[in-house]
Amino acid sequence: DMEGFMEEMGGEISVPVLKGDWDALPANVRKYIAENVRLCRPKGVFICDGSDEEAQEITEKMVNRGLLTKLEKYENCYLCRTDPADVARVEGKTFIVTKEKFETVPHVQEGVKGILGQWMSPEDAEKEIKDRFPGCMKGRVMYVIPFSMGPIGGPLSKVGVQLTDFNYVVLSMRIMTRVSSKNWDVLGENGEFVQCIHSIGAPRPLERKVINHWPCNPERIMITHFPDQRKIMSYGSGYGGNSLLGKKCFALRIASRIAKDEGWLAEHMLILGVTNPDGVEKFMAAAFPSACGKTNLAMLTPSLPGYKVRCLGDDIAWMRFDDEGRLMAINPEAGFFGVAPGTNTKTNPVAMETCMKNTIFTNVGMTEDGGVFWEGMEKEIKREQLITTWLGDEWHVGDKGKAAHPNSRFCSPAGQCPIIHDKWEDPAGVHIDAIIFGGRRPEGVPLVFEAFDWQHGVMLGAALKSEATAAAEFKGKQIMHDPMAMRPFMGYNFGDYLKHWSDLNKPGRQMPKIFHVDWFRLNDSGKFVWPGFGDNIRVLDWICRRVDGEDIAVPSAIGLLPVEGSLNVEGLNVSWEENFNLPKEYWQDDIEETKNFLQAQVGSDLPESISNEVAKQEDRINHM
Ligand code: GTP
Ligand code: SPV
Ligand code: MN
């Protein structure tokens, strides 16, 4: 059995400690490392302290190896190109392991293949792990990364310890989380931490050719989560959400499960503050599926004069009601792992400024003068410049193919974002006034509408759909369900999750208003009907005014729509009709499809509160 297999070492270590003070580590951490050294067989252990000197040392090594290229045009920026077979999250190889299957996945209808999370039995997980992890770090160094999700020592924060054999992960985790020896003090002698074990699955001698100096094992990728043990084991991939285990694996999958048990929320949401011309600020959290606009909204440069948007986070929010009944949110991350393509000085000048120093770029193109290039930057470089694509080919603007991978990313410290909010590291968080859901919906969905109440809003979140994006392995533009933008990140039964959301609505609490937006509606000629980006402030402004109770909304079948003219479109050449019309047939099909989806996928676990809301919505649509 696993216990015997992972035979305890009593905190003894059998390989050299290359850096760090072994004896200074908490006893339970020593035991955890020793067990995994015995399992993975690295040649040595490197205990990270999170210092700049440490990062410098690792960076230099990686540049010498060829894994990183220094970008001469900027300050302390590097380019990394992955093995082209390892470019995104792999949802099909991502599992939650619990004894009881229905803790993880809903009771789907008979004959239906569930898509809301993948369960694996502990027995199968043990087999898969024994098939992969023994000796997986042979000839490599095991880095030990003590990190905090949320400000170190904060009341909502949690500590993780990642073990990894990939130095790229060490550098990226330093940006994305708070890596520091101080986390050992926070843990104390036997403090609880999340065990994050990661291997690229390329022990020496190598069995698979290494491409671009990016060792990985794409055929054998397996990302397993053990919520009961607060443990993650990830194998075979070095990319993003597969390897930076503090992010999706911990801060969403494991944390959502802890949050359910403890009565709070771990969500795939950005956090921002909007200040209106009167100086009144409101905070919002917004859930859009991967590559659907969170980073862009979080860093919005308002096109309306007098407004200010400040960013607190671009991907994950941990939220909890405080004693006064206010929903308080923190960003557990410390950096941005943002989509590069589409980002430019017009669409997102704040992101462009943020990533011009101390940044690791992955799978973007490089200009001959050591700058970056990706699709969307055509106007920012000289047309004749020679570009090396993410695949290493020579390329010019206008040539066939792409310079950057569609899921190429920048990884930058959040603190250097020019519009970062002063409170972004406030351990108590900020008071959320509004929650926004949205996706890529090319058809039928109005620019913005408001839920009638909390229950209706939870149903809107449950019904969230979006076109597939490059952030995972899916191909094409199929419209996929992505309830609460959490489909790939659910840590437990989605029916229980919806119930948890419904139950949050208790007397004495100031429930945020819930909204739905769509920046991606197309007209008959295939053009976006809304300019998006900086002009999204007009939608945020309408939302703020609704939070203040302004009488500018009119009921429709699907929710409260802006009264015609109440959303400021001054100076824009947009059609109100194209942005706000509700095609009855479209919505009849949509609610039918949503109802079937929820019945099939959440089955008997679907809370009545949600099916009631669906039935009411269907009735309203039929009476349109
Ligand atoms: P993840 O990091 O994968 O979770 O993605 P995200 O939700 O942060 O998405 P991001 O803001 O990076 O946007 C993804 C893509 O959508 C980029 O190519 C953007 O340029 C594009 N995009 C973002 N906002 C808008 C918008 O308002 N309108 C349009 N047309 N495109 C947008
Ligand atoms: C997402 O896919 O939602 C991301 C990128 O934020 S990754 O970190 O790879 O999950
Ligand atoms: Mn994301």
XYZ file of C-alpha atoms and ligand atoms in Angstrom:
667
model
C 0.000 0.000 0.000
C 0.926 3.663 -0.384
C 1.946 4.037 3.276
C 4.421 1.202 3.054
C 5.575 2.322 -0.356
C 6.288 5.857 0.796
C 8.032 4.415 3.831
C 8.721 7.138 6.279
C 12.268 8.413 6.607
C 11.759 10.078 9.950
C 13.139 13.308 8.529
C 16.462 11.754 7.532
C 17.767 12.757 4.142
C 19.879 10.536 1.954
C 21.166 13.053 -0.606
C 23.229 16.243 -0.265
C 21.469 19.450 0.681
C 22.953 21.766 -1.948
C 21.595 24.947 -0.433
C 19.712 25.930 2.691
C 19.630 24.820 6.291
C 17.999 21.408 6.547
C 17.911 21.408 10.336
C 16.079 24.731 10.419
C 13.058 23.286 8.583
C 9.932 22.304 10.528
C 9.934 18.590 11.358
C 6.856 17.798 9.241
C 8.443 19.543 6.256
C 11.653 17.520 6.678
C 9.604 14.348 6.721
C 7.662 15.425 3.599
C 10.854 16.209 1.694
C 12.600 13.042 2.820
C 9.688 10.875 1.697
C 9.655 12.446 -1.716
C 13.432 12.287 -2.072
C 13.124 8.591 -1.469
C 10.384 8.389 -4.093
C 11.851 10.672 -6.780
C 15.603 10.105 -6.229
C 16.987 13.546 -7.066
C 20.762 13.996 -6.880
C 20.410 16.767 -4.301
C 18.030 19.114 -2.554
C 18.035 22.903 -2.979
C 16.015 24.771 -0.365
C 14.889 28.062 -1.877
C 14.794 31.275 0.173
C 13.139 33.485 -2.443
C 15.983 36.034 -2.498
C 17.030 38.016 -5.560
C 20.524 36.506 -5.366
C 19.035 33.049 -5.605
C 16.966 34.038 -8.641
C 20.043 35.596 -10.240
C 22.044 32.425 -9.761
C 19.317 30.206 -11.231
C 18.665 32.599 -14.113
C 22.339 32.632 -15.097
C 22.427 28.865 -15.166
C 19.342 28.735 -17.341
C 20.731 31.298 -19.771
C 23.939 29.287 -20.055
C 21.943 26.132 -20.702
C 19.905 27.861 -23.409
C 16.549 27.477 -21.665
C 16.282 31.243 -21.239
C 17.294 34.003 -23.643
C 17.963 37.426 -22.203
C 15.850 40.110 -23.880
C 18.390 42.880 -24.322
C 15.773 45.520 -25.014
C 14.361 45.429 -21.479
C 15.434 45.272 -17.859
C 15.776 41.765 -16.399
C 13.461 40.102 -18.936
C 13.863 36.637 -20.413
C 12.318 34.545 -23.148
C 11.622 30.860 -22.811
C 10.438 28.556 -25.592
C 8.810 25.328 -24.546
C 8.755 21.987 -26.224
C 5.928 22.605 -28.754
C 4.121 19.610 -27.256
C 3.835 21.370 -23.872
C 2.000 24.659 -24.371
C -1.170 24.702 -22.238
C -3.094 23.104 -19.425
C -4.141 19.517 -20.115
C -7.645 19.142 -18.716
C -8.008 15.557 -19.917
C -5.109 14.522 -17.655
C -6.235 16.422 -14.578
C -7.881 14.466 -11.759
C -9.253 14.837 -8.260
C -8.680 11.821 -6.049
C -11.143 11.050 -3.261
C -12.300 7.811 -1.706
C -15.895 8.657 -2.395
C -16.445 9.434 -6.111
C -19.403 11.764 -5.578
C -17.418 14.053 -3.329
C -15.602 15.016 -6.537
C -18.139 14.710 -9.358
C -21.930 14.986 -9.554
C -24.319 12.082 -10.109
C -24.647 12.602 -13.862
C -27.645 11.264 -15.744
C -27.370 7.665 -16.844
C -25.223 7.213 -19.928
C -23.787 10.731 -19.748
C -20.042 11.392 -19.632
C -19.401 13.991 -16.959
C -17.392 17.092 -17.885
C -17.470 18.840 -14.505
C -14.247 17.485 -13.098
C -12.568 14.105 -13.368
C -12.474 11.698 -10.468
C -9.847 9.067 -9.855
C -9.951 6.409 -7.166
C -7.124 6.304 -4.601
C -6.213 2.837 -5.889
C -5.892 4.024 -9.486
C -4.013 7.122 -8.366
C -1.545 4.976 -6.462
C -0.978 2.887 -9.568
C -0.504 5.931 -11.814
C 1.903 7.471 -9.308
C 3.928 4.280 -8.923
C 4.094 4.211 -12.704
C 5.590 7.672 -12.885
C 7.211 9.084 -9.768
C 9.742 6.470 -8.600
C 13.127 7.776 -9.728
C 11.550 10.572 -11.787
C 14.116 13.166 -10.638
C 17.238 11.028 -11.144
C 20.180 13.185 -12.131
C 18.249 16.364 -11.339
C 18.029 18.751 -8.403
C 14.915 18.844 -6.268
C 14.058 22.445 -5.456
C 12.066 23.064 -2.286
C 9.881 26.161 -2.617
C 8.200 27.564 0.513
C 5.407 29.851 -0.665
C 2.386 31.708 0.599
C -0.869 32.204 -1.276
C -1.952 35.600 -0.005
C 0.196 37.997 2.055
C 2.627 36.052 4.251
C 1.000 35.335 7.601
C -2.339 36.938 6.621
C -5.552 35.595 8.154
C -6.890 34.404 4.772
C -3.492 33.228 3.472
C -2.262 29.636 3.151
C 1.201 28.115 2.883
C 2.376 25.577 0.322
C 5.666 23.789 -0.181
C 6.385 22.873 -3.783
C 8.998 20.302 -4.685
C 10.065 20.495 -8.326
C 12.878 19.358 -10.593
C 12.425 22.265 -13.017
C 14.252 25.559 -12.484
C 11.801 27.448 -14.759
C 9.135 26.598 -12.199
C 11.293 28.033 -9.404
C 11.652 31.369 -11.204
C 7.967 31.489 -12.162
C 6.748 30.562 -8.668
C 8.896 33.420 -7.288
C 6.893 35.807 -9.437
C 3.457 34.234 -9.045
C 3.562 33.536 -5.299
C 5.364 34.826 -2.206
C 8.402 32.571 -1.981
C 10.287 33.216 1.238
C 11.975 31.519 4.197
C 9.548 33.506 6.341
C 6.957 30.888 5.430
C 8.832 28.402 7.641
C 8.220 30.728 10.604
C 4.547 31.026 9.677
C 4.307 27.227 9.699
C 6.009 26.866 13.046
C 6.851 23.370 14.212
C 3.905 21.429 12.791
C 1.849 23.896 10.799
C -0.371 22.693 7.977
C 0.832 23.287 4.425
C -0.313 22.085 1.015
C 2.042 19.475 -0.421
C 2.843 20.338 -4.031
C 4.977 17.728 -5.783
C 5.968 18.397 -9.360
C 8.235 16.606 -11.806
C 8.779 17.154 -15.507
C 9.209 13.398 -15.782
C 12.578 13.464 -17.518
C 15.098 11.644 -15.320
C 18.640 11.094 -16.542
C 19.719 9.275 -18.613
C 17.075 10.777 -20.886
C 14.673 8.523 -22.701
C 13.023 11.244 -24.735
C 14.745 13.875 -26.856
C 14.718 17.280 -25.166
C 13.428 20.016 -27.482
C 14.301 23.690 -26.875
C 16.089 22.679 -23.650
C 12.589 22.199 -22.208
C 12.498 18.721 -20.709
C 9.013 17.287 -20.306
C 7.038 14.118 -20.864
C 3.830 15.110 -22.673
C 2.616 11.569 -23.356
C 2.602 10.817 -19.643
C 1.200 14.039 -18.176
C -0.891 13.462 -15.063
C -2.042 16.103 -12.617
C -3.587 14.610 -9.490
C -5.114 16.380 -6.502
C -5.768 14.826 -3.094
C -8.043 17.319 -1.323
C -8.290 15.229 1.852
C -4.505 15.097 2.205
C -4.065 18.679 0.935
C -1.698 17.273 -1.662
C -0.995 17.732 -5.377
C 1.157 15.493 -7.559
C 1.841 16.756 -11.072
C 3.924 14.919 -13.649
C 5.171 15.467 -17.182
C 4.478 19.138 -17.952
C 6.381 22.336 -17.218
C 3.634 24.667 -18.434
C 1.622 27.198 -16.437
C -1.331 25.745 -14.625
C 0.180 22.239 -14.886
C 3.404 23.118 -13.095
C 3.023 26.331 -11.069
C 1.067 24.413 -8.483
C 0.187 27.411 -6.306
C -2.083 28.686 -9.062
C -4.917 26.505 -10.387
C -4.079 23.306 -8.487
C -3.819 24.872 -5.031
C -5.531 28.278 -5.147
C -8.556 26.898 -7.017
C -8.920 23.102 -6.881
C -7.621 22.403 -3.376
C -8.712 25.791 -1.993
C -12.281 25.507 -3.332
C -12.640 22.330 -1.333
C -11.154 23.914 1.826
C -13.406 26.911 1.207
C -16.512 24.757 1.085
C -15.572 23.131 4.387
C -14.765 26.493 6.004
C -17.575 28.581 4.484
C -15.714 30.795 2.024
C -15.045 30.948 -1.741
C -12.034 30.277 -3.980
C -12.908 31.536 -7.456
C -11.464 32.071 -10.943
C -11.956 35.837 -10.678
C -10.123 39.083 -11.170
C -10.485 41.814 -8.538
C -10.575 45.515 -9.396
C -11.522 48.866 -7.904
C -13.372 51.519 -9.952
C -13.397 55.127 -8.782
C -15.954 57.415 -10.400
C -15.456 61.144 -11.066
C -16.948 61.921 -7.626
C -14.148 59.934 -6.037
C -16.353 57.065 -4.887
C -14.724 53.663 -5.223
C -16.349 50.252 -5.650
C -14.750 46.838 -5.814
C -15.749 44.091 -8.207
C -14.784 40.479 -8.826
C -15.304 38.993 -12.273
C -15.262 35.393 -13.488
C -14.563 34.832 -17.182
C -13.249 31.514 -18.530
C -9.577 31.227 -19.467
C -8.477 33.676 -22.173
C -11.782 35.586 -22.050
C -10.618 38.938 -20.730
C -9.871 38.910 -16.974
C -6.383 40.395 -17.219
C -7.612 43.031 -19.650
C -10.528 44.098 -17.479
C -8.408 44.096 -14.315
C -5.941 46.514 -15.967
C -8.466 48.621 -17.838
C -7.506 52.150 -18.906
C -10.824 54.018 -18.857
C -11.865 55.756 -22.056
C -14.235 57.951 -20.014
C -12.648 60.999 -18.368
C -12.537 61.205 -14.571
C -12.699 57.447 -13.927
C -9.930 55.422 -12.377
C -9.537 51.646 -12.388
C -7.040 49.965 -10.126
C -6.062 46.316 -10.210
C -5.917 43.931 -7.238
C -5.712 40.648 -9.120
C -6.264 39.212 -12.600
C -7.097 35.534 -12.142
C -8.016 34.231 -8.686
C -9.999 35.593 -5.747
C -10.402 34.163 -2.246
C -13.491 35.667 -0.638
C -15.051 35.467 2.795
C -17.878 37.234 4.603
C -16.556 39.202 7.567
C -18.282 39.825 10.908
C -20.143 42.780 9.470
C -21.535 40.654 6.663
C -19.349 42.143 3.941
C -17.808 39.914 1.279
C -14.051 40.539 1.534
C -11.692 39.433 -1.271
C -7.960 38.890 -1.502
C -5.830 37.950 -4.474
C -3.851 34.889 -3.365
C -1.312 35.396 -6.150
C 1.636 37.772 -6.374
C 2.044 37.975 -10.138
C 0.314 37.853 -13.498
C 0.583 34.930 -15.916
C -1.101 36.821 -18.719
C -2.027 35.952 -22.305
C 0.368 37.825 -24.621
C -1.425 37.825 -28.017
C -3.862 40.686 -28.402
C -2.040 42.761 -25.788
C -0.682 46.065 -27.107
C -0.356 49.729 -26.167
C -3.905 50.380 -27.450
C -5.760 47.414 -25.920
C -3.824 47.134 -22.671
C -1.099 49.749 -22.129
C -0.978 48.844 -18.430
C -0.037 45.229 -19.174
C 2.540 46.412 -21.722
C 4.169 48.601 -19.071
C 3.916 45.873 -16.437
C 5.807 43.328 -18.528
C 8.712 45.507 -19.608
C 10.883 44.493 -16.627
C 11.502 41.468 -14.377
C 9.383 39.301 -16.678
C 9.621 35.794 -18.081
C 7.952 35.486 -21.480
C 6.992 32.026 -22.680
C 6.396 31.114 -26.337
C 6.291 34.644 -27.746
C 8.305 35.799 -30.765
C 11.539 37.810 -30.506
C 12.654 40.774 -32.606
C 16.233 41.047 -33.843
C 16.946 43.795 -31.296
C 15.998 41.575 -28.368
C 12.408 42.705 -27.924
C 9.224 40.679 -27.808
C 6.618 40.286 -30.502
C 3.223 38.633 -30.717
C 0.050 38.857 -32.775
C -1.483 42.242 -32.009
C 1.872 44.083 -31.837
C 2.120 44.675 -35.604
C 1.873 48.436 -35.181
C 4.468 48.553 -32.409
C 7.509 47.398 -34.369
C 9.143 48.318 -37.662
C 7.497 46.189 -40.335
C 10.756 44.993 -41.831
C 12.150 43.711 -38.523
C 13.319 40.143 -38.499
C 11.413 38.079 -35.959
C 12.203 34.671 -34.552
C 8.932 32.836 -33.930
C 8.127 30.814 -30.841
C 9.122 27.781 -32.922
C 12.493 29.316 -33.767
C 11.715 30.144 -37.401
C 12.581 33.394 -39.184
C 9.487 35.467 -39.811
C 8.267 38.941 -40.806
C 4.988 40.732 -40.192
C 2.708 39.679 -43.057
C 4.262 36.217 -43.450
C 2.189 33.076 -43.157
C 1.759 31.503 -39.739
C 2.085 33.048 -36.309
C 4.992 34.559 -34.429
C 3.678 33.642 -30.983
C 1.710 30.662 -29.713
C -1.924 31.693 -29.044
C -1.427 30.695 -25.382
C 1.939 32.455 -25.059
C 2.235 34.383 -21.803
C 4.076 37.002 -19.797
C 4.864 36.298 -16.142
C 5.346 39.545 -14.206
C 5.312 40.645 -10.551
C 1.953 42.246 -9.700
C 3.593 44.895 -7.539
C 5.127 46.594 -10.579
C 1.776 47.061 -12.339
C 1.402 50.855 -12.700
C -2.226 50.736 -11.537
C -1.842 48.205 -8.743
C -4.171 49.120 -5.862
C -2.600 50.217 -2.527
C -4.734 47.579 -0.876
C -3.696 44.691 -3.115
C -1.722 43.154 -0.263
C -4.110 44.145 2.514
C -4.484 40.869 4.438
C -8.119 41.712 5.212
C -9.005 42.143 1.537
C -11.450 44.556 -0.087
C -15.231 44.759 0.139
C -16.826 43.343 -3.031
C -19.915 45.252 -4.255
C -20.497 43.395 -7.504
C -19.751 40.024 -9.058
C -19.584 39.778 -12.843
C -19.846 36.668 -15.018
C -19.011 36.575 -18.707
C -17.715 34.509 -21.580
C -17.057 34.615 -25.300
C -20.556 34.585 -26.745
C -20.629 35.496 -30.431
C -24.426 35.522 -30.589
C -27.561 36.581 -28.769
C -26.133 37.780 -25.458
C -26.534 41.448 -24.468
C -23.483 43.529 -23.554
C -24.567 43.638 -19.906
C -27.504 42.620 -17.752
C -28.137 42.279 -14.044
C -29.454 39.306 -12.110
C -32.826 39.801 -10.393
C -31.349 38.606 -7.111
C -28.644 36.368 -5.638
C -30.314 33.058 -6.582
C -30.889 34.186 -10.146
C -27.275 35.344 -10.297
C -25.979 31.983 -9.106
C -28.038 30.344 -11.863
C -26.524 32.742 -14.438
C -23.073 31.701 -13.219
C -24.022 28.035 -13.443
C -25.195 28.597 -17.019
C -21.971 30.313 -18.134
C -20.790 29.288 -21.604
C -17.941 30.371 -23.817
C -16.117 29.666 -27.028
C -13.144 27.350 -26.457
C -9.774 29.143 -26.168
C -6.118 28.225 -26.515
C -5.580 28.067 -22.739
C -6.287 24.324 -22.768
C -6.075 21.512 -25.287
C -9.447 22.053 -27.029
C -9.590 22.785 -30.756
C -11.887 25.068 -32.718
C -14.505 27.563 -31.719
C -17.069 25.287 -30.119
C -19.256 26.900 -27.455
C -18.539 25.043 -24.235
C -20.228 25.191 -20.872
C -17.925 26.645 -18.267
C -20.045 27.139 -15.165
C -18.715 29.949 -12.956
C -15.596 29.835 -15.228
C -14.616 26.965 -12.903
C -15.172 23.861 -15.069
C -11.442 23.089 -15.306
C -10.769 24.097 -11.707
C -13.505 22.518 -9.600
C -12.187 20.777 -6.513
C -15.430 19.045 -5.531
C -18.928 18.025 -6.643
C -20.366 20.854 -8.719
C -23.838 20.340 -7.274
C -22.429 20.884 -3.776
C -20.592 23.909 -5.103
C -23.835 25.456 -6.379
C -25.501 24.712 -3.064
C -22.592 26.346 -1.249
C -23.040 29.474 -3.388
C -26.819 29.490 -2.838
C -26.411 29.059 0.928
C -24.121 32.083 1.210
C -27.215 34.271 1.030
C -27.963 34.675 4.741
C -29.729 37.392 6.709
C -27.360 40.117 7.879
C -25.070 39.782 4.878
C -24.582 42.439 2.218
C -24.892 40.260 -0.856
C -23.076 41.705 -3.883
C -25.199 42.343 -6.964
C -24.507 39.897 -9.788
C -24.080 40.878 -13.458
C -23.442 39.145 -16.784
C -21.374 40.710 -19.584
C -20.330 39.788 -23.112
C -17.576 41.748 -24.867
C -17.512 39.316 -27.790
C -20.871 39.555 -29.573
C -20.564 39.647 -33.368
C -22.771 41.312 -35.960
C -23.874 39.872 -39.309
C -20.560 40.783 -40.893
C -18.586 39.034 -38.165
C -17.385 42.220 -36.454
C -17.467 42.796 -32.686
C -20.495 44.969 -31.883
C -18.717 46.432 -28.835
C -15.234 48.018 -28.936
C -14.244 46.412 -25.624
C -11.060 47.062 -23.634
C -10.934 50.691 -22.328
C -14.548 51.239 -23.334
C -15.622 48.513 -20.933
C -15.474 51.277 -18.301
C -18.871 52.326 -19.655
C -20.265 48.990 -18.538
C -18.492 49.181 -15.169
C -19.938 52.664 -14.715
C -23.451 51.333 -15.351
C -22.778 48.541 -12.840
C -21.582 51.055 -10.205
C -24.710 53.121 -10.691
C -26.858 50.020 -10.267
C -24.999 49.176 -7.063
C -25.950 52.676 -5.902
C -29.570 51.850 -6.711
C -30.020 54.196 -9.677
C -33.264 53.550 -11.539
C -31.686 52.702 -14.917
C -32.636 49.047 -15.391
C -35.641 47.443 -16.985
C -36.733 43.835 -16.456
C -36.444 41.421 -19.366
C -36.845 37.656 -19.612
C -33.205 37.026 -18.773
C -32.504 39.760 -16.228
C -32.395 43.529 -15.792
C -31.259 45.320 -18.950
C -29.995 48.909 -19.142
C -32.763 51.373 -19.943
C -32.049 52.549 -23.477
C -29.508 55.356 -23.308
C -28.612 54.750 -19.640
C -25.288 53.205 -20.547
C -22.932 55.952 -21.660
C -22.031 55.335 -25.330
C -21.150 58.962 -26.059
C -18.573 59.299 -28.789
C -18.827 55.650 -29.820
C -20.153 54.452 -33.111
C -22.109 51.489 -31.743
C -25.620 50.214 -32.259
C -27.744 49.889 -29.125
C -29.895 47.341 -30.944
C -26.928 45.128 -31.915
C -25.626 45.228 -28.343
C -28.841 44.711 -26.450
C -31.453 42.911 -28.537
C -32.749 39.587 -27.193
C -33.623 37.169 -29.988
C -36.476 35.090 -28.555
C -35.706 31.913 -30.499
C -32.058 32.073 -29.536
C -32.946 32.323 -25.861
C -35.556 29.571 -26.102
C -32.891 27.249 -27.497
C -30.387 28.524 -24.980
C -32.485 27.871 -21.878
C -33.514 24.477 -23.202
C -29.884 23.600 -23.775
C -28.858 24.945 -20.363
C -31.617 22.994 -18.628
C -30.554 19.795 -20.382
C -26.928 20.454 -19.568
C -27.557 20.982 -15.862
C -29.885 17.975 -15.645
C -27.430 15.753 -17.495
C -24.233 16.991 -15.842
C -25.274 17.872 -12.313
C -28.111 15.374 -12.247
C -29.564 14.584 -8.857
C -27.033 16.906 -7.201
C -28.555 19.988 -8.844
C -29.947 22.128 -5.994
C -33.621 22.938 -6.235
C -32.774 26.627 -5.902
C -31.054 26.398 -9.292
C -33.627 24.267 -11.117
C -36.321 26.658 -9.869
C -34.431 29.600 -11.319
C -34.020 27.787 -14.636
C -37.751 27.010 -14.742
C -38.647 30.637 -13.996
C -36.259 31.867 -16.680
C -37.701 29.417 -19.208
C -41.189 30.600 -18.412
C -40.188 34.250 -18.820
C -38.519 33.515 -22.159
C -41.573 31.647 -23.441
C -43.657 34.691 -22.583
C -41.336 37.172 -24.332
P -6.460 33.573 -18.505
O -5.169 34.165 -18.079
O -6.286 32.420 -19.435
O -7.350 33.208 -17.368
O -7.186 34.673 -19.457
P -7.929 36.053 -19.143
O -9.345 35.797 -18.770
O -7.125 36.863 -18.210
O -7.977 36.754 -20.582
P -7.169 38.021 -21.151
O -7.527 39.298 -20.471
O -5.737 37.678 -21.194
O -7.747 38.101 -22.632
C -7.631 37.036 -23.547
C -7.768 37.530 -24.947
O -9.018 38.220 -25.104
C -6.678 38.512 -25.351
O -6.230 38.191 -26.644
C -7.362 39.840 -25.332
O -6.796 40.732 -26.232
C -8.823 39.506 -25.658
N -9.755 40.471 -25.023
C -9.742 40.841 -23.714
N -10.678 41.786 -23.450
C -11.318 42.013 -24.625
C -12.398 42.889 -25.012
O -12.961 43.647 -24.212
N -12.796 42.821 -26.316
C -12.190 41.989 -27.216
N -12.639 41.984 -28.483
N -11.158 41.161 -26.897
C -10.735 41.171 -25.614
C -5.954 29.858 -17.306
O -5.899 28.975 -18.173
O -7.037 30.221 -16.788
C -4.711 30.544 -16.897
C -3.450 30.040 -17.424
O -4.755 31.469 -16.100
S -2.800 28.686 -16.547
O -2.002 29.205 -15.446
O -1.969 27.916 -17.467
O -3.885 27.890 -16.021
Mn -7.002 32.014 -15.611
